[in-house]
Coordinates of C-alpha atoms in Angstrom, one line a residue:
M1486 CA -24.6 27.3 -3.7
L1487 CA -23.9 27.4 0.0
L1488 CA -21.2 24.8 -0.5
Y1489 CA -19.4 27.1 -2.9
A1490 CA -20.0 30.2 -0.8
S1491 CA -18.3 28.4 2.1
R1492 CA -15.5 27.2 -0.2
I1493 CA -14.9 30.7 -1.6
Q1494 CA -14.5 32.0 2.0
I1495 CA -12.1 29.2 3.0
V1496 CA -10.0 29.5 -0.1
K1497 CA -9.8 33.3 0.2
N1498 CA -9.4 33.6 3.9
V1499 CA -7.5 30.5 4.9
I1500 CA -5.9 28.5 2.0
I1501 CA -4.4 31.2 -0.1
P1502 CA -2.9 33.1 2.8
K1503 CA -1.3 29.9 4.2
L1504 CA 0.1 29.0 0.8
Q1505 CA 1.5 32.5 0.3
N1506 CA 3.3 32.0 3.6
D1507 CA 4.8 28.6 2.5
F1508 CA 2.5 26.4 4.6
I1509 CA 1.5 23.0 3.4
V1510 CA -2.3 22.9 3.5
V1511 CA -4.2 19.6 4.1
S1512 CA -7.9 19.5 3.3
D1513 CA -10.3 16.6 3.8
R1514 CA -12.5 17.7 0.9
Y1515 CA -12.2 19.9 -2.2
N1516 CA -13.4 20.0 -5.8
I1517 CA -12.9 16.3 -6.4
S1518 CA -15.3 15.6 -3.5
T1519 CA -17.8 18.0 -5.0
L1520 CA -17.7 16.2 -8.3
A1521 CA -18.0 12.8 -6.7
Y1522 CA -20.9 13.7 -4.3
Q1523 CA -22.8 16.3 -6.3
V1524 CA -22.4 15.2 -9.9
S1525 CA -22.1 11.4 -9.5
G1526 CA -24.1 11.0 -6.2
R1527 CA -26.8 13.6 -6.6
G1528 CA -27.0 13.9 -10.4
I1529 CA -26.3 17.6 -10.5
K1530 CA -25.0 18.7 -13.9
K1531 CA -21.2 18.9 -14.1
K1532 CA -21.5 22.1 -16.2
F1533 CA -23.3 23.7 -13.3
I1534 CA -20.5 22.7 -10.8
K1535 CA -17.9 24.0 -13.2
Y1536 CA -19.8 27.3 -13.5
L1537 CA -19.8 27.7 -9.7
E1538 CA -16.0 27.1 -9.7
L1539 CA -15.6 30.3 -11.7
F1540 CA -16.5 32.2 -8.6
L1541 CA -13.6 30.8 -6.6
P1542 CA -10.9 33.4 -6.1
K1543 CA -8.4 31.1 -7.7
I1544 CA -8.8 27.5 -8.7
L1545 CA -6.2 25.7 -6.7
K1546 CA -5.3 22.3 -7.8
P1547 CA -4.2 19.9 -5.1
S1548 CA -0.6 18.7 -5.4
I1549 CA -1.6 15.3 -4.2
I1550 CA -4.9 13.6 -3.5
I1551 CA -5.2 10.5 -1.3
Y1552 CA -8.5 8.6 -1.4
L1553 CA -9.2 6.0 1.3
D1554 CA -11.4 3.5 -0.5
I1555 CA -13.8 1.4 1.4
H1556 CA -17.0 -0.4 0.4
P1557 CA -20.0 1.6 1.7
K1558 CA -21.4 -1.3 3.7
E1559 CA -18.1 -1.8 5.6
A1560 CA -17.9 2.0 6.2
V1561 CA -21.4 2.0 7.7
K1562 CA -20.5 -1.0 9.9
R1563 CA -17.5 1.0 11.2
I1564 CA -19.5 4.2 11.8
I1565 CA -22.3 2.6 13.8
K1566 CA -19.7 1.0 16.1
A1567 CA -18.6 4.5 17.1
R1568 CA -21.7 6.7 16.8
K1569 CA -25.1 7.3 15.1
L1570 CA -25.2 7.9 11.3
D1571 CA -25.5 11.5 10.3
K1572 CA -27.9 12.8 7.6
I1573 CA -25.5 12.2 4.7
E1574 CA -24.5 8.8 6.0
K1575 CA -28.1 7.7 6.0
N1576 CA -28.2 7.9 2.1
S1577 CA -28.6 4.6 0.2
F1578 CA -25.8 2.3 -0.7
L1579 CA -26.6 3.0 -4.3
F1580 CA -25.8 6.7 -3.6
F1581 CA -22.4 5.8 -2.0
N1582 CA -21.6 3.2 -4.7
K1583 CA -22.0 6.0 -7.3
I1584 CA -19.7 8.2 -5.3
R1585 CA -17.1 5.5 -4.7
N1586 CA -17.1 4.6 -8.5
S1587 CA -16.6 8.3 -9.3
Y1588 CA -13.5 8.4 -6.9
I1589 CA -12.1 5.2 -8.4
K1590 CA -12.5 6.7 -11.9
L1591 CA -10.9 10.0 -10.9
S1592 CA -8.1 8.1 -9.2
K1593 CA -6.6 7.3 -12.6
K1594 CA -5.2 10.9 -12.7
E1595 CA -1.7 11.9 -11.8
N1596 CA -0.9 12.6 -8.2
F1597 CA -4.1 10.7 -7.1
F1598 CA -3.5 7.8 -4.8
L1599 CA -6.1 5.2 -3.9
I1600 CA -5.6 3.3 -0.6
D1601 CA -7.5 0.2 0.4
A1602 CA -9.1 1.4 3.6
Q1603 CA -10.3 -2.1 4.6
Q1604 CA -6.8 -2.9 5.8
S1605 CA -5.6 -2.0 9.3
I1606 CA -5.1 1.5 10.4
K1607 CA -1.4 0.8 10.8
K1608 CA -1.0 -0.3 7.2
I1609 CA -3.1 2.7 5.9
D1610 CA -0.9 5.0 8.0
K1611 CA 2.3 3.5 6.5
E1612 CA 1.0 3.9 3.0
I1613 CA 0.0 7.5 3.6
Q1614 CA 3.4 8.2 5.1
K1615 CA 5.2 6.7 2.1
I1616 CA 3.1 8.6 -0.4
L1617 CA 3.7 11.9 1.5
T1618 CA 7.4 11.3 2.0
N1619 CA 7.9 10.6 -1.7
W1620 CA 5.9 13.6 -2.7
Y1621 CA 7.7 15.9 -0.2
E1622 CA 11.1 14.7 -1.4
K1623 CA 10.1 15.2 -5.1
Y1624 CA 8.7 18.7 -4.7
T1625 CA 10.7 20.4 -2.0

């Protein structure tokens, strides 16, 4: 519930005003993440998540979604090179595989791009730039 209270506040006080002033809003998480983590990862009923979405001031659909796909074991290796794992990152590989599979399944939707995040940062950056440039040219 706190997750949605926070999301309601962000949508109402940040996202909607920015969109109304012709800004492009970039978010690192939104409803797709909630479905992947809470429904697939934690086993919370999708019906309950959809109910909570009713309280959002306005359901905003992202124009584009970019998912950086990496195997959970590789992600953990990269994280521990830089810092300690946080509470969420200490979950089991089974948990993260469920989430990853959910994202992969969701990536079949239009305007959802899956990028292989095991490649170099330079290649990932090029792919993201290409996707965003194509989107920008198509919709502006």
